[in-house]
Structures are given as C-alpha cells and as structure tokens.
XYZ file of C-alpha atoms in Angstrom:
428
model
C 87.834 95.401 120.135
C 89.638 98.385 120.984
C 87.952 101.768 120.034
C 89.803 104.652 120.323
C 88.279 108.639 120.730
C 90.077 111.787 121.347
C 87.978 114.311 124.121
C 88.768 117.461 122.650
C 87.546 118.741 125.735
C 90.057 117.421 128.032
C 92.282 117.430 125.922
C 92.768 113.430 126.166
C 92.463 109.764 124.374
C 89.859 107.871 125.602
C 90.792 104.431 124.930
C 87.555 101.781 125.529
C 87.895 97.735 125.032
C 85.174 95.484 124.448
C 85.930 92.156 124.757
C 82.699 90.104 124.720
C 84.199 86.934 124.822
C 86.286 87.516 127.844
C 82.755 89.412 129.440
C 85.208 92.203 130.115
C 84.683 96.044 129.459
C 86.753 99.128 130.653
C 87.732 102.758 129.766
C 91.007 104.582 130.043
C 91.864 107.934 129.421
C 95.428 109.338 128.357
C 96.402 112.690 127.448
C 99.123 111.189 124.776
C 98.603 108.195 122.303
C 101.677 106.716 120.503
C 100.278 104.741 117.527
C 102.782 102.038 117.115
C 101.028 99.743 115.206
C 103.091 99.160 112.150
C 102.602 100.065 108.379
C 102.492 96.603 107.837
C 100.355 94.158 109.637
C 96.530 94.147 107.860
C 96.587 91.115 105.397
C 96.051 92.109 101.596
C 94.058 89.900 99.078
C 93.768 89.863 95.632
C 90.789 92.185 93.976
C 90.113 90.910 90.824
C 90.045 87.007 91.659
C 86.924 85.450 91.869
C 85.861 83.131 95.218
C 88.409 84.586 97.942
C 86.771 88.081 100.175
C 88.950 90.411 99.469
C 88.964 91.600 103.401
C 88.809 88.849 105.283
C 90.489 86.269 103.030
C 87.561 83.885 103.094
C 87.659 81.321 100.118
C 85.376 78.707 98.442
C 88.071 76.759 98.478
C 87.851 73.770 100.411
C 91.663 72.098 101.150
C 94.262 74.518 103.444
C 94.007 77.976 102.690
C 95.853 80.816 104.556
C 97.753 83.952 104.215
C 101.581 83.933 104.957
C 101.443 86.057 107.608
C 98.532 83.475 109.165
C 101.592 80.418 109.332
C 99.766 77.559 110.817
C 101.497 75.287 113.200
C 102.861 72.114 111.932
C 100.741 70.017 113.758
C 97.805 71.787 111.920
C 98.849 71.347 108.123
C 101.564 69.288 106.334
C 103.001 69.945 102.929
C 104.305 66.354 102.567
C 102.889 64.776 99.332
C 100.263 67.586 98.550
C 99.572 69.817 95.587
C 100.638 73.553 96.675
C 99.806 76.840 95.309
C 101.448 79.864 96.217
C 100.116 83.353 95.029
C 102.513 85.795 94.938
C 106.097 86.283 94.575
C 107.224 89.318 96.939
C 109.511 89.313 100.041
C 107.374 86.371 102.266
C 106.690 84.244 98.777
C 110.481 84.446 98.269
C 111.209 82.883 101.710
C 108.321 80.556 102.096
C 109.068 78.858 98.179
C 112.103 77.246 98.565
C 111.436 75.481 102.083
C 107.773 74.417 100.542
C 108.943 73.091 97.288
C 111.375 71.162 99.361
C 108.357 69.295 101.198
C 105.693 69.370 98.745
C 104.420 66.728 95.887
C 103.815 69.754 93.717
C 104.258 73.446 93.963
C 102.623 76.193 91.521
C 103.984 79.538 92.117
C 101.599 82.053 90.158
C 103.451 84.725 90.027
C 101.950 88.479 88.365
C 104.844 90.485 88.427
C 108.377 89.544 89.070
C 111.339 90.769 91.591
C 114.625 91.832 91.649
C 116.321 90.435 94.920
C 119.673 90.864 96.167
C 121.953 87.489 96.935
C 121.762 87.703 100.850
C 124.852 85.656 100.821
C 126.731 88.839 99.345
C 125.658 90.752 101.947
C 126.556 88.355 105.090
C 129.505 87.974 106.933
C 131.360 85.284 108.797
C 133.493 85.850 112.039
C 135.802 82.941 113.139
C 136.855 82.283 116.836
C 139.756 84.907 116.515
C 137.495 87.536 115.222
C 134.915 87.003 117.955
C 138.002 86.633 120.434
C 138.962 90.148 119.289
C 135.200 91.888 119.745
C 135.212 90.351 123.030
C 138.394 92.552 124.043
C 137.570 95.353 126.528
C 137.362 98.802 124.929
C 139.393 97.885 121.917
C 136.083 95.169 120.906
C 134.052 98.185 121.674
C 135.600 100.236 119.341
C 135.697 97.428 116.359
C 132.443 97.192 116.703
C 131.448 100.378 116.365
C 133.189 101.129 113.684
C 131.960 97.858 111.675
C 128.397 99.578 112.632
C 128.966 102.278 111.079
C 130.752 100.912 107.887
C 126.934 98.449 107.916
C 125.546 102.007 108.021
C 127.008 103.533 105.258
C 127.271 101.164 103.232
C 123.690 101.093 103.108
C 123.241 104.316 102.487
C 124.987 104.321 99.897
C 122.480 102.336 98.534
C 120.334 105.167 97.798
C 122.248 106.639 94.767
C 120.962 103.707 92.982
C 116.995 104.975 93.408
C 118.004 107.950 90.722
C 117.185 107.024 87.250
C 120.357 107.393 85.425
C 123.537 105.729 85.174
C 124.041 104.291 88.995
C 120.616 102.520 88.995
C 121.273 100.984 85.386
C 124.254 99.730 86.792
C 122.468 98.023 89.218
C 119.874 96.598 86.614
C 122.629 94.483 84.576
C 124.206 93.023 87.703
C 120.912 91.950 88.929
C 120.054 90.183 85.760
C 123.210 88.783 85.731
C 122.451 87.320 89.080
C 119.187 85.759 87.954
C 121.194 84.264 84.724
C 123.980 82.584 86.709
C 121.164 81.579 88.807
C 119.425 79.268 86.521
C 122.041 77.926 84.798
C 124.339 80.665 83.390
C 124.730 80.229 79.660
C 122.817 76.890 79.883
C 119.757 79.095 81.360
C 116.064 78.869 79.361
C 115.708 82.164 78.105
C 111.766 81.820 78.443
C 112.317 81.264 82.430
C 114.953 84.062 82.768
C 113.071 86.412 80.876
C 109.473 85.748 83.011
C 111.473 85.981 86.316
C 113.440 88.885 85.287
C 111.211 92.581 85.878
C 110.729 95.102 83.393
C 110.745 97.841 85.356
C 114.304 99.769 87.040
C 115.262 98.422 90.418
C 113.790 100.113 93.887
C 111.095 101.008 92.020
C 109.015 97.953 93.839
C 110.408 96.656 96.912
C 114.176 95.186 96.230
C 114.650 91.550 97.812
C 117.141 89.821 99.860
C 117.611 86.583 99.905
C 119.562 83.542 98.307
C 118.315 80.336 96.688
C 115.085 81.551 95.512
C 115.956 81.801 91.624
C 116.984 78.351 92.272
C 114.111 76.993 93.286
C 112.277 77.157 89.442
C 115.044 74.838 88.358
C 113.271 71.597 90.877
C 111.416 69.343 88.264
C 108.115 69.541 90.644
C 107.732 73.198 90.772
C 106.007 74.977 88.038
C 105.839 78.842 87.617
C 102.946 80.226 86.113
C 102.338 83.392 84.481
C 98.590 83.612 83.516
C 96.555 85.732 85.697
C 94.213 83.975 87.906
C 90.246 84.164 87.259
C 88.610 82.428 90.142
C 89.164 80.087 92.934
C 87.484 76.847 92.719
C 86.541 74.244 95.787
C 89.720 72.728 94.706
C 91.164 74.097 92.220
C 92.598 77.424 90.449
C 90.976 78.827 87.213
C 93.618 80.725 85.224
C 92.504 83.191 82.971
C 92.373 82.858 79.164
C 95.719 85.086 77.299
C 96.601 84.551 73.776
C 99.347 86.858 74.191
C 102.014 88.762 76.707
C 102.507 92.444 76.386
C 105.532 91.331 73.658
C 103.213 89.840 71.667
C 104.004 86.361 72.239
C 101.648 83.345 73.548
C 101.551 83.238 76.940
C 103.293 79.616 78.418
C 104.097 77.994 81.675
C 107.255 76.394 82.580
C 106.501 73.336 81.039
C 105.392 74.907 77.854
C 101.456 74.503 77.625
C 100.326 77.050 75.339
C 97.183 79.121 77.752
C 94.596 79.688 74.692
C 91.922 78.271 76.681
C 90.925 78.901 80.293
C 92.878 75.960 82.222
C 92.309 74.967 85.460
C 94.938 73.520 88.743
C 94.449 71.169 91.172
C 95.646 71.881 94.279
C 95.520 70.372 97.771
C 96.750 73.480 99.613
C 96.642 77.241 98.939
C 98.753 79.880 100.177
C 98.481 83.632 99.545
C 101.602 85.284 99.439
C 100.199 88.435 98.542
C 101.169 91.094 100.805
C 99.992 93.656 103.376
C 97.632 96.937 102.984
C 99.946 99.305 103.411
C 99.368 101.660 106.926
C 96.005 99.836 106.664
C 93.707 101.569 109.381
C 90.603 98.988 108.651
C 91.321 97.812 112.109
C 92.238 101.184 114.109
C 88.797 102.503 115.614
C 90.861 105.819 116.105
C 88.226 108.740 115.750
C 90.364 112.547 116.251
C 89.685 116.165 116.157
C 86.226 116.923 114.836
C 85.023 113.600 114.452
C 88.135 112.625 111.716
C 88.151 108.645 111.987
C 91.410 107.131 110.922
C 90.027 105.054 108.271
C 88.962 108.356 106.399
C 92.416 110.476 107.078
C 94.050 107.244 105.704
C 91.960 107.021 102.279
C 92.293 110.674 101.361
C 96.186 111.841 101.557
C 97.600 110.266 104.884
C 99.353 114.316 105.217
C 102.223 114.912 108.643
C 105.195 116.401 109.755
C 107.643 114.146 109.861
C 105.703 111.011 109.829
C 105.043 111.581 113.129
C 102.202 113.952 113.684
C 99.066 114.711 112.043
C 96.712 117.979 112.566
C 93.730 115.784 112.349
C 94.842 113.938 115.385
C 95.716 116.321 118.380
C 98.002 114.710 120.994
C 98.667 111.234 118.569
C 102.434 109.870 118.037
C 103.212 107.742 114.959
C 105.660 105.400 114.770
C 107.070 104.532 111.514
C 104.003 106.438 109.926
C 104.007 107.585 106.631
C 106.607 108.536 104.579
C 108.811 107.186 107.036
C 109.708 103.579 105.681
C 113.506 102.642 103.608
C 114.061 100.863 100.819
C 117.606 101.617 101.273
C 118.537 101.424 104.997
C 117.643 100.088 108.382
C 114.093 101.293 110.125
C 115.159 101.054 113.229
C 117.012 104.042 112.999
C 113.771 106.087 111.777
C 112.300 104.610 114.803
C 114.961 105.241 116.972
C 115.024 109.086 115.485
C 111.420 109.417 115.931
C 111.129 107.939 119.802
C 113.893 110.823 120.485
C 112.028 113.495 118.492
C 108.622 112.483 120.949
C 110.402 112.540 124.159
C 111.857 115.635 123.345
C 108.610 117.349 122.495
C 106.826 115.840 125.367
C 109.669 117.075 127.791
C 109.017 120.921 126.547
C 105.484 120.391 126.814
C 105.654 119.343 130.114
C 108.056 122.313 131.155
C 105.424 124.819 129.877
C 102.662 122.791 131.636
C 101.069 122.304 127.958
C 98.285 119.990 127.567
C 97.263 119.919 123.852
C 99.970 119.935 120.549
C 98.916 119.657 117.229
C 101.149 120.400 114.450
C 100.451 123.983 112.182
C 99.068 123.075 108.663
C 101.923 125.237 107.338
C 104.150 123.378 108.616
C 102.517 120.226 107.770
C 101.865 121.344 104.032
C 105.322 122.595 103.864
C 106.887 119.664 104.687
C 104.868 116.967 101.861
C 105.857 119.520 99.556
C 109.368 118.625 99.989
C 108.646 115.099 100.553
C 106.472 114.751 97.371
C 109.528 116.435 95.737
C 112.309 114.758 96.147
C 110.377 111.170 95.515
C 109.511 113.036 91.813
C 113.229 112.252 91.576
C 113.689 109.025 92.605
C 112.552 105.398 90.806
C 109.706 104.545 93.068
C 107.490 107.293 90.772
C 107.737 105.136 87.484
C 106.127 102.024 88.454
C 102.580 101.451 90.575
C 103.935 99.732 93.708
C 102.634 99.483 97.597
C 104.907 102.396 98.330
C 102.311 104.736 96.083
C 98.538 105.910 97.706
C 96.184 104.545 96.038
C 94.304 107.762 95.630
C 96.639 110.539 95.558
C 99.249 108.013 93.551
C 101.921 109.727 95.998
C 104.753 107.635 97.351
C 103.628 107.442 101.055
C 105.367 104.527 102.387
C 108.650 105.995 102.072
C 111.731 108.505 103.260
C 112.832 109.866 100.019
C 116.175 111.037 101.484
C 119.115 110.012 103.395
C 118.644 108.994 107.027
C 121.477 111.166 108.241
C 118.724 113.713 106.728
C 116.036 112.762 108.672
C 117.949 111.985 111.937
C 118.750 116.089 111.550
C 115.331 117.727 111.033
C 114.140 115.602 114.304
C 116.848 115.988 116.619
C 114.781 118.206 119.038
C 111.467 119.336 118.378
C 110.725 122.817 117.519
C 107.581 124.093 119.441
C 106.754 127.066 116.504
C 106.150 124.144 114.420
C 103.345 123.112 116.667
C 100.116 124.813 118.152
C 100.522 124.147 121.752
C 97.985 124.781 124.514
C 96.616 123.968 127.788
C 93.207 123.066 129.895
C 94.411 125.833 132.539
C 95.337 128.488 129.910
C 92.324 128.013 128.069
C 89.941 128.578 131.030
C-alpha cells in the first residue's frame, strides 16, 4: 500500500510503501510527483442491485463471478456449456459478447441502456504487399506515412462537429440506426429488438463505440437480451425486477417475448460484470496535498486545474490525462503527448530559476473551467447523465471540449505567471 504525503516544508512528496506481505517498508522523498495513474482503472459496480458490494465487487453469488477488467485465465474458468450473464453493454461488454456467446450454452446480456457504436470495419484499412513495399521506400515511405498520419488525424477531428446538437450530429443519428437495422436483418429486422438496442438519446452524448459484429450477436438463437432492471443477485441466480411498463407505455418483454409482470428470476452458471470504471476514481490514491487536502476529497467536490494538469491543492503534482483531458473524438495519446511536453517545459524553467515549489494561481485555475465548463454547455455530452459528468457538480469532467490542435496550443510551453513559483533558499 502506497501512501503518498506532500512536506510542505521541504517542499517535497514523501512517498511511503507498506507491504506487509512482502515484510518490506521504505520511504522516498521527491520534490515532483507525476500522477499517471489513469482515469480509468478502479472497477465500478452497480448501486442499486441487491447481493454484489458495491466497492469491492463481492457477491452472494456462488458460480464464477468477476469484473471484465478482472479476465481470469483460461485455465481458471471455461464458458463451454454454462449459463452466462453479462451485465452491461458499454465498450468491454461489446467486445467480450460476441466471443462468449460463441462458447457458451447460454448467454443473458442485461443490458440498462443501449449504445451507438461505429462499424470498426469502416474505419480499418488494408495494405497489400505493394503498399507495404512502397512505405518501406527510404524517405519517400517516410513521407507517405506521414501524410496518411495526418489524414488519420484529421479525419478524426473532424469528428467533433458531430458533438453540436444540430444538423451534423442528426446526421449522424440516422446513419447509425441504419447500421443497427442492416445489422439485424435489414427490412426482415424485429422492430422490438431494433428498437431496445437502438438509444434514445443523440450520439457522443455517452461514450460512442467501435466495433463490428456486436449487433449481430442478438440474432444467435442462445443469446437472450434482457431489458428489465435487475433487483438482486441470488447464490445462483439473477432476480429481475417487476415492470409493467417501458417509458412508452408498453409492457416490458425479453427477446423471446415473456411478458415481465411478475418478478422472474435467471439461472446462471457464470456472471460477468461489464459495468464499467469509476471515472478518475481516487479510492485507491492515498495522495494527501497542501493543507492536509487528501485526493479522495479534491476528487468528490469539483476535481478544478489548469489544463488537466495541475491542481492548487496539490503543490509540485503532474497529472496525466487528468480531468477534462479525455476525447470522445480523437486519439489520447496526443493529449498525453501534449501534456509530457507542457511538464518538461515547466520543469526546465523551474530548474533555470533554481525554483523549488509551483502551484498554479486560482485565477488562473478558475479562469480556465470557466471556459472549459463553457464550451461543453455547447456540446451533446450536457443532455444525457453519462460517466463523462461529476457526479456532484453534474459538470462534464472527463472530457476536452475542444479541438486537440486547441489544446496542443495553450500547452506548448508553460507560462510561469500562470503559476506561483518559489524556492526553499528564497524563502529562508
């Protein structure tokens, strides 16, 4: 167990580890602490189901039970001939579906919301011999390849017009049905299985999906999709919870058209939880920064920085990908790459002006979420609840509301007057 204290005194990170297992204790200081950690890595269980911790993911169930992100080996657990659940239906359930139902007896996918995903196979490309003959080419290969880069680039970023309510993200919204339609059968479709995996809310405003096949999937005659929310795990089974009626007033049904007016019940031999991470959790970061401010605390209230990459509650501390930094349109790496520049640049000046200590200005800080907060008013991701919004200030804080070649510009080089700077030596 890592625990993690700034000495506002020195000016440093003291970083302790406590491994009891190992019998192994020792302390380190640093005057700099990059927190690379991820925004998504912390397992998130459902709330409102009955028999399964919400934190730790501990069920009453008694067959296989593990989150996606938890995979066991194959030696450990087989899918051959057994009764699967899957909860969820976001970007791991999507992957994980088609590959089960190929193995399994029986799969239930109980799904609460649905998604719109993109065919990956529209997005791929193929290169024969005598296009990877041609890339291979001194100089001129370099130059194809860079320019294919940036035509990837853009092409992405062009992406984000479609996040604007209006005409561009409707657009989107009919060829995305479409795709779900042609997916399960075209004309020949069931209109009750279309219309429960097609979402009624605009597109970007939840995550948008990549990936082919998964549509597909509902059309296998031993997987079932089900609707109903879930009321409590069982030792080996799954309670679903009485509905006489959807939002459109109709009865609620599963695939195979069981009327739910009574609390039904699902056996099941193994049970997966496809349900997602806690966004920038900090449940697991025993960070504690200026003035006693533990992470846990700064992320629960507003989760407030300049750039994503600095916060005034933590003196000294470098995020990568923090908030307000994520895409839904583009590639991260380039926010990371952006930001890792931005750092060494600002830890270059303060080492040429022998400075110790940096903590962004609240001005600064306060001025930037204002236009942050802004510009996602104006964009899709506002009109729906989502993992991209706090759950306490309802902001989106997961994501970059602007283009990249925006944010690659404001962090270029580091601009000390956004920062109060200042040293052990000056200060004595």
């Amino acid at each position: 167990m890592w625990e993690i204290t700034c000495v506002e005194c020195e000016e440093s990170y003291e970083i302790r580890e406590d491994r009891k297992e190992r019998g192994r204790k020792y302390t380190l200081a640093s005057h700099y602490l990059i927190n690379a950690s991820g925004p998504l890595r912390v397992p998130s269980f459902p709330s409102s189901i009955k028999g399964i911790d919400r934190l730790s993911g501990e069920t009453v169930f008694q067959g296989s039970s593990f989150h996606s992100t938890w995979w066991p080996s194959a030696s450990q657990i087989s899918m051959k001939g057994k009764r699967v659940g899957v909860v969820g239906t976001g970007a791991s359930a999507v992957q994980l579906i088609p590959q089960v139902a190929a193995e399994a007896k029986e799969l239930t996918v109980f799904q609460r919301t649905p998604n719109w995903i993109v065919p990956k196979k529209k997005l791929d490309s193929e290169f024969g011999p005598f296009s990877k003959s041609i890339k291979r080419t001194p100089i001129f290969g370099e130059i194809l390849m860079t320019i294919q880069r940036w035509m990837i680039y853009w092409s992405f970023e062009e992406r984000l017009r479609k996040f604007y309510p209006g005409h561009h993200n409707d657009a989107s919204r009919e060829e995305l049905k479409e795709h779900i339609k042609s997916s399960l059968g075209g004309e020949n479709a069931d209109p009750e299985l279309v219309e429960k995996l097609t979402p009624k809310y605009p597109p970007g405003c939840k995550r948008v999906l990549i990936f082919s096949g998964y549509f597909e999937t509902f059309l296998r005659k031993n997987v079932k999709l089900v609707t109903a929310p879930i009321r409590e795990i069982l030792p080996n089974s799954v309670k679903l919870m009485k509905q006489s009626s959807n939002t459109s007033g109709k009865k609620q049904k599963d695939v195979k058209g069981d009327f739910i007016t009574e609390e039904k019940t699902i056996p099941l031999d193994v049970l997966i939880f496809a349900t997602g991470f806690d966004t920038m959790s900090a449940r697991d970061l025993n960070i504690t920064g200026a003035s006693g401010c533990r992470m846990k605390d700064w992320r629960d209230n507003d989760c407030e920085t300049l750039h994503g990459i600095m916060s005034s509650k933590f003196p000294n501390m470098f995020f990568l990908l923090g908030p307000n930094t994520g895409l839904g349109h583009n590639s991260v790496i380039w926010m990371l790459e952006c930001q890792t520049a931005y750092i060494c640049d600002l830890l270059s000046q303060l080492s040429s002006i022998n400075a110790t200590r940096v903590v962004p200005r609240n001005s600064r800080v306060a001025e930037f979420m204002t236009f942050v907060n802004t510009e996602l008013k104006k964009k899709v991701w506002v009109s729906c609840s989502s993992w991209y919004r706090h759950a306490k200030t309802k902001n989106v804080f997961a994501l970059w509301p602007c283009s990249t070649l925006w944010y690659w510009w404001t962090t270029k080089s580091a601009d000390l007057n956004d920062y109060d700077v200042s040293s052990i030596a000056t200060a004595k």
